[in-house]
Amino acid sequence: MSMLSPVILCGGSGTRLWPMSRALYPKQFMNLSGRTLFGDTLERCRPLGSIMNPIAVCNEQHRFYAAATLQEEGFQGDILLEPTGRNTAPAVALAAWLALERAGRRLGEETPAGTTDDNAPVLLVLPSDHLVRPVESFAQAVQDALPAAAAGYLVTFGITPTEPATGFGYIVRSGEERGGTPCRAISRFQEKPDAATAQALIDAGNCSWNSGMFLFRADIYLHELRRHAPAIFTAVRLAWTGRQQDHDFLRPDSAHFSACPADSVDYAVMEHTERGAVLPLSLEWNDLGSWEAFYQMMPKDADSNACVGDVIVKQSRNCYAHSTHRLVAALGLENIAIVETADAVLVARRDQVQQVKSIVEELKARSRPEFELHPLVHRPWGSYEGLALGNRFQVKRITVRPGAQLSLQRHHHRAEHWVVVEGTAEVTVDGETRLLTENESVYIPLGAVHRLKNPGILPLVIVEIQSGAYLGEDDIVRLEDTYGRTDS
């Protein structure tokens, strides 16, 4: 039986979902309904039965989010770190080489299309930020497509259209079977069409939305990548050969991977291969690429308003209102999206929410902190949240997980004062270590070498008061770090 390896692609930035999605905290790691979208994707793999450990592909900034989610969902997985984003084709190639190494296989051992290889690793490639329901129907679709993938076909999952959408790509299929399964041969790919073209495609009755989900053997994918995109194949192979293990992470060689051309699986392989196949699916799917997508998937009130959180809507129709930290009240509005976070509020016409990325570009150009981070920032040891910021001072709430510790560090421009609010703190300042409990405090002078650790079994919460001429996060010199981070 083929070995199934889920490959979760976590490299997206989700700029159109600002202000909730940020550069260093993108939508796949946002907790929207008790679980992150990445967690939902992992959960989608459970009904598949016996699978190999998932492979997550993400970037440097998001690695601890990915690791924490895998642990929380009960998976032992591998995390591949892209030195820079190069789209999906190189990312999947990295995962393919890892899957082959796990299986003790080498490139060149593939069998021809139409010949089943029950021992070849099969990759189930899933974006980490999609909605797919019901899970059981998707699991059955994977099982239906698995014989075609084992026989050497590259299968993509197509979603049966429910409307002439212009925000998705389309796949046109022929009636030719692939591997004696419900999979069909691919006639062509259609980029995001205009409304008239989308309607014509649907009227023809042989098209699907392009979901960006794939099922294929690792060796066959690499074989086709080498044929149709040799520059990508060579660059990623060199990057894989120069890889290094860093704790729980695999780091491909940065120079070779950064020199790799950027391209998607569709452009690099699927549009050129003779082995392509599509399995049409009739289930609920959305790539959740904008707030309009969230509006469409949400239940509505009698006036077609979709509300999340502490929201009051009066004399309004067709609105999306999302509150995370405070009451949002809307009066006399129509076709408006409102999204509130601790430090920003977005108000936009629903037909303009695709343009939110222009706001993000402006924030980046102005070096605004709202571009990268929320006030609540997650770290491998826990989190910190900004409470107040003024001239030459800043106040934060710091939460440290049981058994975790911050780096051994010092600051050139600020002093700190820590007050324990909950739990027990092990504090080291210039080589002297002591325990602090609730309502006790310690002062860390400018330049002092210090560390904070939680030796207890409950979370440690402290209030940190910083004072000095410069209070940026880059004023950290890490002398020693459990999590392998370099100096900020």
Coordinates of C-alpha atoms in Angstrom, one line a residue:
M1 CA 0.0 0.0 0.0
S2 CA 1.3 3.4 -0.9
M3 CA 2.7 5.5 1.9
L4 CA 0.7 8.7 2.2
S5 CA 2.6 11.8 3.3
P6 CA 0.6 15.0 4.0
V7 CA 2.5 18.1 2.9
I8 CA 1.1 21.3 4.4
L9 CA 2.2 24.6 2.7
C10 CA 2.3 27.3 5.3
G11 CA 4.2 30.1 3.5
G12 CA 1.3 32.5 2.7
S13 CA 1.1 36.0 4.0
G14 CA -2.7 36.6 3.9
T15 CA -2.3 40.3 3.3
R16 CA -6.0 40.7 2.2
L17 CA -7.1 39.6 5.7
W18 CA -5.5 42.5 7.5
P19 CA -5.9 43.7 10.2
M20 CA -6.2 40.2 11.7
S21 CA -3.6 38.7 9.4
R22 CA -0.1 40.2 9.8
A23 CA 3.2 39.6 8.1
L24 CA 4.6 37.8 11.2
Y25 CA 1.2 36.3 12.1
P26 CA -0.6 35.3 8.9
K27 CA -4.1 33.9 8.5
Q28 CA -3.1 30.2 8.6
F29 CA -2.1 30.6 12.3
M30 CA -5.0 32.8 13.3
N31 CA -7.4 31.3 15.8
L32 CA -10.8 31.9 14.2
S33 CA -13.1 29.3 15.8
G34 CA -11.2 27.5 18.5
R35 CA -8.6 26.1 16.1
T36 CA -6.2 27.7 13.5
L37 CA -6.7 27.1 9.8
F38 CA -3.4 25.1 9.9
G39 CA -4.9 23.0 12.7
D40 CA -8.0 22.5 10.6
T41 CA -5.8 21.3 7.7
L42 CA -4.0 18.8 10.0
E43 CA -7.4 17.6 11.3
R44 CA -8.5 17.0 7.7
C45 CA -5.7 14.3 7.5
R46 CA -7.0 12.2 10.5
P47 CA -9.7 10.3 8.6
L48 CA -7.2 9.2 6.0
G49 CA -6.1 6.4 8.3
S50 CA -2.5 5.3 8.3
I51 CA -0.3 8.1 7.1
M52 CA 3.3 9.2 7.5
N53 CA 4.1 12.1 9.7
P54 CA 3.1 15.4 8.1
I55 CA 5.6 17.7 6.4
A56 CA 5.1 21.4 7.0
V57 CA 6.8 23.9 4.7
C58 CA 7.0 27.4 6.1
N59 CA 9.4 30.3 6.5
E60 CA 11.8 31.3 9.2
Q61 CA 9.5 33.8 10.9
H62 CA 6.6 31.3 11.3
R63 CA 8.5 28.2 12.3
F64 CA 7.5 28.3 16.0
Y65 CA 3.8 28.7 15.1
A66 CA 4.0 25.6 12.9
A67 CA 5.9 23.6 15.5
A68 CA 3.4 24.6 18.2
T69 CA 0.4 23.7 16.1
L70 CA 1.8 20.3 15.2
Q71 CA 2.3 19.6 18.9
E72 CA -1.1 20.9 19.9
E73 CA -2.8 18.7 17.3
G74 CA -0.9 15.6 18.4
F75 CA 1.3 15.2 15.2
Q76 CA 5.0 14.3 15.0
G77 CA 6.0 16.1 11.9
D78 CA 8.9 17.5 10.0
I79 CA 9.2 21.3 9.3
L80 CA 11.1 22.5 6.3
L81 CA 12.1 26.1 6.4
E82 CA 12.2 28.1 3.1
P83 CA 15.0 30.7 3.2
T84 CA 12.8 32.8 1.0
G85 CA 9.4 32.4 -0.7
R86 CA 9.7 30.8 -4.1
N87 CA 6.1 29.8 -4.7
T88 CA 4.7 26.2 -4.4
A89 CA 6.8 24.3 -7.0
P90 CA 10.1 24.5 -5.1
A91 CA 8.4 24.0 -1.8
V92 CA 6.8 20.8 -2.9
A93 CA 10.1 19.6 -4.4
L94 CA 11.7 20.0 -1.0
A95 CA 9.0 17.9 0.6
A96 CA 9.3 15.3 -2.2
W97 CA 13.0 14.8 -1.5
L98 CA 12.3 14.5 2.2
A99 CA 9.5 11.9 1.6
L100 CA 11.8 9.9 -0.6
E101 CA 14.6 10.0 2.0
R102 CA 12.1 8.7 4.7
A103 CA 11.2 5.8 2.4
G104 CA 14.8 5.0 1.5
R105 CA 14.1 5.8 -2.1
R106 CA 16.2 7.6 -4.7
L107 CA 15.3 9.7 -7.7
G108 CA 15.1 7.6 -10.9
E109 CA 13.3 4.6 -9.3
E110 CA 9.9 5.7 -10.7
T111 CA 7.8 3.4 -12.8
P112 CA 6.0 4.5 -16.0
A113 CA 2.5 6.1 -15.8
G114 CA -0.1 3.3 -15.8
T115 CA 2.1 1.1 -13.6
T116 CA 1.3 0.9 -9.9
D117 CA 4.0 1.2 -7.3
D118 CA 2.6 0.3 -3.9
N119 CA 5.7 1.3 -2.1
A120 CA 6.3 4.8 -3.5
P121 CA 5.6 7.7 -1.1
V122 CA 2.6 9.7 -2.2
L123 CA 2.3 13.4 -1.3
L124 CA -1.0 14.9 -0.4
V125 CA -0.3 18.6 -0.9
L126 CA -2.6 20.9 1.0
P127 CA -2.6 24.7 1.5
S128 CA -2.8 25.5 5.2
D129 CA -5.4 28.2 4.9
H130 CA -8.4 26.7 3.1
L131 CA -11.9 25.7 4.2
V132 CA -12.9 22.1 3.2
R133 CA -16.1 20.5 4.5
P134 CA -17.2 17.9 5.2
V135 CA -13.9 16.3 6.2
E136 CA -15.2 12.8 5.6
S137 CA -16.1 13.5 1.9
F138 CA -12.6 14.9 1.3
A139 CA -11.0 11.8 2.9
Q140 CA -13.1 9.6 0.6
A141 CA -11.9 11.6 -2.4
V142 CA -8.3 11.1 -1.5
Q143 CA -8.9 7.3 -1.2
D144 CA -10.7 7.4 -4.6
A145 CA -7.7 9.2 -6.2
L146 CA -5.0 7.2 -4.5
P147 CA -4.8 4.4 -7.1
A148 CA -4.3 6.9 -9.9
A149 CA -1.5 8.6 -8.0
A150 CA 0.1 5.3 -7.2
A151 CA 0.0 4.5 -11.0
G152 CA 2.0 7.6 -11.7
Y153 CA -0.6 10.3 -12.4
L154 CA -0.4 13.7 -10.9
V155 CA -3.9 14.4 -9.5
T156 CA -5.3 17.8 -8.6
F157 CA -8.6 18.2 -6.8
G158 CA -11.2 20.3 -8.7
I159 CA -14.1 21.9 -6.9
T160 CA -17.5 21.8 -8.7
P161 CA -18.5 25.4 -9.2
T162 CA -21.5 26.8 -7.5
E163 CA -21.4 30.2 -9.3
P164 CA -19.4 31.9 -12.2
A165 CA -16.7 33.1 -9.7
T166 CA -14.0 35.3 -11.2
G167 CA -11.6 35.0 -8.2
F168 CA -10.6 31.3 -8.8
G169 CA -8.7 29.6 -11.6
Y170 CA -10.6 26.9 -13.6
I171 CA -9.6 23.4 -14.8
V172 CA -11.2 22.0 -18.0
R173 CA -11.3 18.2 -18.1
S174 CA -11.9 15.6 -20.8
G175 CA -13.9 12.4 -20.4
E176 CA -10.7 10.2 -20.4
E177 CA -10.3 8.1 -17.3
R178 CA -7.1 8.0 -15.3
G179 CA -6.0 4.8 -13.7
G180 CA -9.5 3.3 -13.7
T181 CA -10.6 5.9 -11.1
P182 CA -13.1 8.9 -11.1
C183 CA -10.1 11.0 -12.1
R184 CA -10.2 12.5 -15.6
A185 CA -7.6 13.9 -17.9
I186 CA -6.9 17.6 -17.9
S187 CA -7.6 19.5 -21.2
R188 CA -6.4 22.9 -20.0
F189 CA -6.1 25.4 -17.2
Q190 CA -7.9 28.7 -17.3
E191 CA -6.6 31.7 -15.3
K192 CA -9.1 33.7 -13.3
P193 CA -11.6 34.6 -16.0
D194 CA -14.0 37.5 -16.4
A195 CA -17.7 36.9 -15.6
A196 CA -18.7 36.0 -19.2
T197 CA -15.9 33.5 -19.6
A198 CA -16.7 32.0 -16.2
Q199 CA -20.3 31.5 -17.1
A200 CA -19.3 29.9 -20.4
L201 CA -17.1 27.5 -18.6
I202 CA -19.8 26.5 -16.3
D203 CA -22.3 26.1 -19.1
A204 CA -20.0 23.7 -20.8
G205 CA -20.3 21.4 -17.8
N206 CA -16.7 20.1 -17.8
C207 CA -14.9 22.5 -15.6
S208 CA -13.8 22.7 -11.9
W209 CA -12.4 25.4 -9.7
N210 CA -8.7 25.0 -9.2
S211 CA -8.3 24.2 -5.5
G212 CA -4.4 24.0 -5.3
M213 CA -4.6 20.6 -3.6
F214 CA -2.6 17.7 -5.2
L215 CA -2.0 14.0 -4.8
F216 CA 1.0 12.5 -6.5
R217 CA 4.0 10.3 -6.0
A218 CA 7.1 12.1 -4.8
D219 CA 9.4 10.5 -7.5
I220 CA 6.9 11.2 -10.3
Y221 CA 6.6 14.9 -9.3
L222 CA 10.4 15.3 -9.3
H223 CA 10.7 13.4 -12.6
E224 CA 8.2 15.8 -14.2
L225 CA 9.7 18.9 -12.6
R226 CA 13.1 17.9 -14.0
R227 CA 11.5 17.6 -17.5
H228 CA 9.5 20.8 -17.5
A229 CA 11.2 23.1 -15.1
P230 CA 14.9 22.0 -15.0
A231 CA 16.1 25.2 -13.4
I232 CA 13.8 24.7 -10.4
F233 CA 14.7 21.1 -10.2
T234 CA 18.5 21.8 -10.1
A235 CA 18.4 24.7 -7.7
V236 CA 16.2 22.8 -5.2
R237 CA 18.3 19.6 -5.5
L238 CA 21.4 21.6 -4.6
A239 CA 19.5 23.3 -1.8
W240 CA 18.4 19.9 -0.5
T241 CA 21.9 18.5 -0.7
G242 CA 23.2 21.3 1.4
R243 CA 20.5 21.1 4.0
Q244 CA 21.2 21.3 7.8
Q245 CA 19.2 20.0 10.7
D246 CA 18.5 22.7 13.3
H247 CA 16.7 21.2 16.3
D248 CA 13.2 20.4 15.0
F249 CA 13.7 22.2 11.7
L250 CA 15.3 21.3 8.4
R251 CA 17.1 24.2 6.6
P252 CA 17.9 23.9 2.9
D253 CA 20.9 25.7 1.7
S254 CA 19.9 29.3 1.5
A255 CA 22.1 30.5 -1.4
H256 CA 20.9 27.8 -3.8
F257 CA 17.3 28.0 -2.8
S258 CA 17.2 31.8 -3.0
A259 CA 18.6 31.4 -6.6
C260 CA 15.7 29.2 -7.6
P261 CA 13.1 30.5 -10.0
A262 CA 9.7 31.2 -8.4
D263 CA 6.8 29.3 -9.8
S264 CA 3.7 27.4 -8.9
V265 CA 3.1 23.7 -9.2
D266 CA 0.5 24.5 -11.9
Y267 CA 2.8 26.6 -14.0
A268 CA 5.9 24.5 -13.6
V269 CA 4.4 21.1 -14.0
M270 CA 0.7 20.6 -14.2
E271 CA 0.1 22.7 -17.4
H272 CA 2.8 20.7 -19.2
T273 CA 2.7 17.1 -18.0
E274 CA 1.0 14.4 -19.9
R275 CA 0.3 12.7 -16.5
G276 CA -2.1 15.3 -15.2
A277 CA -5.5 14.3 -13.8
V278 CA -8.3 16.1 -12.0
L279 CA -10.8 14.6 -9.6
P280 CA -14.0 16.7 -9.4
L281 CA -15.3 17.2 -5.9
S282 CA -18.8 18.4 -4.8
L283 CA -18.2 19.8 -1.3
E284 CA -17.8 23.1 0.5
W285 CA -14.5 24.7 -0.3
N286 CA -13.1 28.2 -0.1
D287 CA -9.5 29.6 -0.2
L288 CA -10.5 32.2 2.4
G289 CA -8.6 34.8 0.5
S290 CA -10.5 37.9 1.6
W291 CA -13.1 39.1 4.1
E292 CA -15.7 38.7 1.4
A293 CA -15.0 34.9 1.5
F294 CA -15.6 34.9 5.3
Y295 CA -18.8 36.8 4.8
Q296 CA -20.0 34.2 2.2
M297 CA -19.3 31.2 4.5
M298 CA -20.8 32.7 7.7
P299 CA -24.5 32.3 8.8
K300 CA -26.5 35.5 8.3
D301 CA -29.3 37.2 10.2
A302 CA -32.6 38.3 8.8
D303 CA -31.0 41.3 7.1
S304 CA -28.1 39.2 5.6
N305 CA -25.6 40.5 8.1
A306 CA -22.8 38.2 9.2
C307 CA -21.5 39.0 12.7
V308 CA -18.6 37.7 14.8
G309 CA -17.8 38.6 18.4
D310 CA -19.3 41.5 20.4
V311 CA -21.3 43.2 17.7
I312 CA -24.6 45.2 17.5
V313 CA -26.0 45.9 14.1
K314 CA -29.1 48.0 13.5
Q315 CA -30.9 49.2 10.3
S316 CA -28.1 47.6 8.3
R317 CA -28.0 45.0 5.5
N318 CA -25.5 42.7 3.8
C319 CA -22.7 43.7 6.3
Y320 CA -19.8 41.8 7.8
A321 CA -18.8 42.9 11.3
H322 CA -16.0 41.1 13.2
S323 CA -15.0 42.1 16.7
T324 CA -12.1 40.7 18.7
H325 CA -11.5 43.1 21.6
R326 CA -14.4 45.5 22.1
L327 CA -17.9 46.3 21.1
V328 CA -18.5 47.1 17.5
A329 CA -21.8 48.9 16.8
A330 CA -23.0 49.6 13.2
L331 CA -26.0 51.7 12.2
G332 CA -27.6 52.4 8.9
L333 CA -24.9 50.6 6.8
E334 CA -25.2 48.5 3.7
N335 CA -22.6 46.2 2.0
I336 CA -19.9 47.2 4.5
A337 CA -17.1 45.1 6.1
I338 CA -15.9 46.0 9.6
V339 CA -13.0 44.1 11.2
E340 CA -11.7 45.2 14.6
T341 CA -8.5 44.1 16.4
A342 CA -6.7 45.4 19.5
D343 CA -4.8 48.0 17.5
A344 CA -6.6 48.6 14.2
V345 CA -10.0 48.8 12.6
L346 CA -10.8 48.2 9.0
V347 CA -13.9 49.7 7.4
A348 CA -14.4 49.0 3.7
R349 CA -17.1 48.3 1.1
R350 CA -17.5 44.6 0.6
D351 CA -16.7 44.9 -3.1
Q352 CA -13.4 46.6 -2.2
V353 CA -12.0 44.2 0.4
Q354 CA -9.8 42.5 -2.2
Q355 CA -7.8 45.8 -2.2
V356 CA -6.9 45.7 1.5
K357 CA -3.4 44.7 0.4
S358 CA -2.9 48.3 -0.7
I359 CA -3.4 49.3 2.9
V360 CA -0.8 46.8 4.0
E361 CA 1.7 48.1 1.4
E362 CA 1.2 51.6 2.8
L363 CA 1.7 50.4 6.4
K364 CA 4.9 48.7 5.3
A365 CA 6.1 51.8 3.4
R366 CA 5.6 53.8 6.6
S367 CA 7.3 51.2 8.8
R368 CA 4.1 51.0 10.9
P369 CA 4.1 48.1 13.5
E370 CA 0.6 47.2 12.4
F371 CA 2.1 45.8 9.2
E372 CA 4.0 43.0 11.0
L373 CA 2.6 42.2 14.5
H374 CA -0.4 42.3 16.8
P375 CA 0.0 43.8 20.3
L376 CA -0.1 40.1 21.4
V377 CA 3.1 38.5 20.0
H378 CA 3.7 34.7 20.2
R379 CA 7.2 33.4 20.9
P380 CA 8.4 29.8 21.3
W381 CA 8.5 30.2 25.1
G382 CA 5.0 31.9 25.4
S383 CA 3.9 35.4 24.4
Y384 CA 4.1 39.1 25.2
E385 CA 1.5 41.8 24.8
G386 CA 2.0 45.5 24.7
L387 CA -0.1 47.3 27.3
A388 CA 1.2 50.9 27.2
L389 CA 3.7 52.9 25.2
G390 CA 4.9 56.4 25.9
N391 CA 8.0 58.7 25.7
R392 CA 10.9 56.6 27.1
F393 CA 8.7 53.9 28.6
Q394 CA 6.8 50.7 27.6
V395 CA 4.7 48.2 29.6
K396 CA 4.2 44.6 28.5
R397 CA 2.4 41.5 29.9
I398 CA 4.7 38.5 29.5
T399 CA 3.5 34.9 29.7
V400 CA 6.0 32.0 29.9
R401 CA 4.9 28.4 29.4
P402 CA 5.7 25.9 32.1
G403 CA 9.3 24.7 31.8
A404 CA 10.1 27.3 29.1
Q405 CA 12.7 30.1 29.3
L406 CA 13.7 33.3 27.4
S407 CA 17.1 33.7 25.9
L408 CA 20.1 34.8 28.0
Q409 CA 20.3 38.4 26.8
R410 CA 21.2 42.0 27.5
H411 CA 20.0 45.4 26.1
H412 CA 22.1 48.4 25.1
H413 CA 19.4 51.1 25.4
R414 CA 16.9 50.1 28.1
A415 CA 16.5 48.9 31.7
E416 CA 13.6 46.6 32.8
H417 CA 11.5 46.1 35.9
W418 CA 9.7 42.8 36.3
V419 CA 6.7 42.2 38.6
V420 CA 5.4 38.6 39.0
V421 CA 1.6 38.5 38.7
E422 CA 1.0 34.7 38.5
G423 CA 3.2 31.7 39.1
T424 CA 6.9 31.4 40.0
A425 CA 9.8 33.1 38.2
E426 CA 13.4 32.0 38.1
V427 CA 15.4 35.1 37.4
T428 CA 19.1 35.4 36.5
V429 CA 20.8 38.8 36.6
D430 CA 24.5 39.0 36.0
G431 CA 25.1 35.4 37.1
E432 CA 22.9 35.6 40.3
T433 CA 19.8 33.4 40.2
R434 CA 16.8 33.6 42.5
L435 CA 13.1 32.7 42.7
L436 CA 10.3 35.2 42.7
T437 CA 6.6 34.6 43.5
E438 CA 3.5 36.7 43.2
N439 CA 3.8 40.4 44.0
E440 CA 7.6 40.2 44.1
S441 CA 9.8 42.2 41.6
V442 CA 13.3 42.6 40.3
Y443 CA 15.1 45.4 38.5
I444 CA 17.4 44.7 35.5
P445 CA 19.8 47.6 34.9
L446 CA 20.8 48.7 31.4
G447 CA 23.4 46.3 30.0
A448 CA 22.9 43.5 32.6
V449 CA 23.0 39.9 31.4
H450 CA 19.6 38.4 32.3
R451 CA 17.2 35.5 31.8
L452 CA 13.6 34.6 32.8
K453 CA 12.5 31.0 33.3
N454 CA 9.3 29.4 34.4
P455 CA 10.3 26.4 36.7
G456 CA 6.7 25.6 37.7
I457 CA 3.9 23.6 36.2
L458 CA 1.5 26.6 35.7
P459 CA 2.0 29.5 33.4
L460 CA 4.1 32.4 34.6
V461 CA 2.7 35.9 34.1
I462 CA 4.8 39.0 34.7
V463 CA 4.4 42.7 34.0
E464 CA 7.5 44.2 32.4
I465 CA 8.2 48.0 32.6
Q466 CA 10.8 49.1 30.2
S467 CA 12.5 52.5 30.3
G468 CA 15.2 54.0 28.2
A469 CA 16.0 56.0 25.1
Y470 CA 15.1 53.2 22.6
L471 CA 12.6 50.4 23.2
G472 CA 12.6 48.5 20.0
E473 CA 12.6 44.7 19.8
D474 CA 15.8 44.8 17.9
D475 CA 17.7 46.0 21.1
I476 CA 18.2 42.4 22.1
V477 CA 21.7 40.7 22.2
R478 CA 21.1 37.0 22.6
L479 CA 24.0 35.3 24.3
E480 CA 22.4 31.9 24.6
D481 CA 19.1 30.6 23.4
T482 CA 17.2 27.3 23.8
Y483 CA 15.4 27.7 20.5
G484 CA 18.4 28.4 18.3
R485 CA 17.5 32.0 17.5
T486 CA 20.2 34.4 16.4
D487 CA 20.7 37.9 17.8
S488 CA 18.0 40.4 17.0

